[in-house]
XYZ file of C-alpha atoms in Angstrom:
149
model
C 0.183 0.340 -0.046
C 0.970 3.646 -1.207
C 1.288 5.837 1.771
C -0.108 9.414 1.128
C -0.357 12.373 3.606
C -2.249 15.767 2.337
C -1.990 18.265 4.645
C -5.134 20.933 3.913
C -7.441 22.511 5.977
C -10.203 23.363 3.654
C -12.222 20.061 4.031
C -13.747 20.415 0.688
C -10.698 20.483 -1.154
C -8.851 17.689 0.900
C -12.162 15.214 0.006
C -11.131 16.184 -3.679
C -7.619 15.548 -3.652
C -8.799 11.840 -1.688
C -11.246 11.370 -4.038
C -8.845 11.610 -6.495
C -6.458 9.790 -5.513
C -8.227 6.939 -4.784
C -9.746 6.997 -8.370
C -6.468 7.098 -9.822
C -4.438 4.834 -7.457
C -6.058 1.690 -6.256
C -3.572 0.371 -3.227
C -3.174 4.073 -1.490
C -3.143 4.628 2.254
C -4.191 8.506 2.663
C -3.636 10.356 5.877
C -5.132 13.590 6.367
C -2.963 16.616 8.117
C -4.976 19.936 8.358
C -2.597 22.068 10.116
C 1.048 22.721 10.553
C 1.930 21.053 14.284
C 0.279 18.015 13.369
C 2.270 17.192 9.840
C 5.370 18.185 11.345
C 4.506 15.665 13.692
C 3.304 12.722 10.812
C 6.089 13.537 8.647
C 8.107 12.827 11.874
C 6.861 9.954 12.159
C 6.047 8.528 8.310
C 7.623 8.437 5.503
C 6.159 8.582 2.555
C 5.546 7.890 -1.506
C 3.883 11.276 -1.625
C 3.164 14.492 -0.080
C 0.393 16.419 -1.463
C 0.676 20.035 0.555
C -1.068 23.309 0.337
C 0.911 25.949 1.793
C -1.691 28.187 3.622
C -2.048 26.487 6.561
C -2.941 26.923 10.066
C -0.492 26.718 13.013
C -2.635 24.246 15.041
C -5.708 22.515 15.413
C -8.862 24.386 17.027
C -9.766 23.372 20.086
C -12.826 24.389 21.944
C -11.932 27.724 24.447
C -7.681 26.956 23.160
C -7.427 30.126 20.616
C -7.662 30.434 17.228
C -5.005 28.677 15.425
C -2.487 31.549 14.163
C -2.866 31.104 9.753
C 0.487 30.236 7.873
C 0.563 31.505 4.708
C 4.067 30.058 3.941
C 3.302 27.131 6.286
C 3.977 25.098 3.473
C 7.331 25.711 3.336
C 7.986 24.590 7.123
C 6.966 20.906 6.088
C 9.395 21.195 3.245
C 12.197 22.136 5.722
C 11.369 19.457 8.087
C 11.976 17.551 5.059
C 15.097 18.864 4.535
C 16.170 18.654 8.200
C 15.177 14.642 8.191
C 17.189 14.213 5.528
C 14.474 13.088 3.491
C 13.397 12.990 -0.278
C 9.648 12.581 0.006
C 8.416 13.558 -2.896
C 5.761 16.906 -3.025
C 3.122 18.191 -4.720
C 2.132 21.842 -3.935
C -1.370 22.685 -4.715
C -2.526 25.902 -4.171
C -5.311 27.990 -4.781
C -3.525 31.337 -5.170
C -1.237 31.855 -8.422
C 2.179 32.308 -6.517
C 4.135 31.147 -3.962
C 5.812 33.636 -1.733
C 9.777 32.169 -0.711
C 12.053 33.787 1.317
C 10.001 37.396 0.987
C 9.789 37.083 -2.561
C 6.797 35.769 -4.857
C 6.936 33.402 -7.129
C 4.495 31.772 -10.413
C 3.491 28.273 -9.694
C 5.229 28.283 -13.438
C 9.483 29.089 -11.230
C 8.625 28.087 -7.766
C 9.078 24.334 -7.613
C 12.922 25.560 -9.006
C 13.183 28.187 -6.919
C 12.526 25.929 -3.911
C 14.529 22.899 -5.182
C 17.132 26.270 -5.285
C 16.742 27.623 -2.074
C 15.628 24.892 0.004
C 16.971 21.488 -2.139
C 13.507 20.097 -1.859
C 11.924 17.714 -3.747
C 8.849 19.154 -5.225
C 7.806 17.601 -8.193
C 5.605 20.444 -9.077
C 3.428 23.034 -8.251
C -0.724 22.888 -9.085
C -2.851 25.494 -9.045
C -5.934 24.355 -7.776
C -9.572 25.313 -8.976
C -12.973 23.205 -8.132
C -14.378 23.770 -11.060
C -11.265 23.053 -13.438
C -9.692 19.732 -14.042
C -6.504 21.013 -14.937
C -5.117 19.562 -10.971
C -6.786 16.132 -11.815
C -4.785 16.312 -14.613
C -1.433 17.471 -13.480
C -1.694 15.339 -10.291
C -2.332 12.259 -12.527
C 0.120 12.583 -14.454
C 2.231 12.626 -10.800
C 0.607 9.824 -9.083
C 1.304 7.346 -12.083
C 5.376 7.494 -11.297
C 4.479 6.591 -7.409
């Protein structure tokens, strides 16, 4: 069974990603992390054949009476840095609704973000995909990468 981790706080988007992955890959085990704290713990405790991550994720889970988690627009980069620190090369796909990604206070269009992340962070980001629920383009792009695992 191929382990896949989806790091996404939007349940609708996470469900869409999960449904598509299960449709494309028959022998898959999907785990979902909805915040940075849980994602870091999961990455530290498991190796994945693929990690799909959103760049903007909350810092920690919402706990009743515990205050609101801080939204981290570059939380996905923290996951990539964690993988680098662990000397891991789990392949990662960045899936975002934004047209560009902030890296070291500079914004890069999705078409160039993969190369910048590789150059600056030396992480195994295989592609950056624009997600739009009304579009099939993200499904096509993810399907191409899923066939490689």
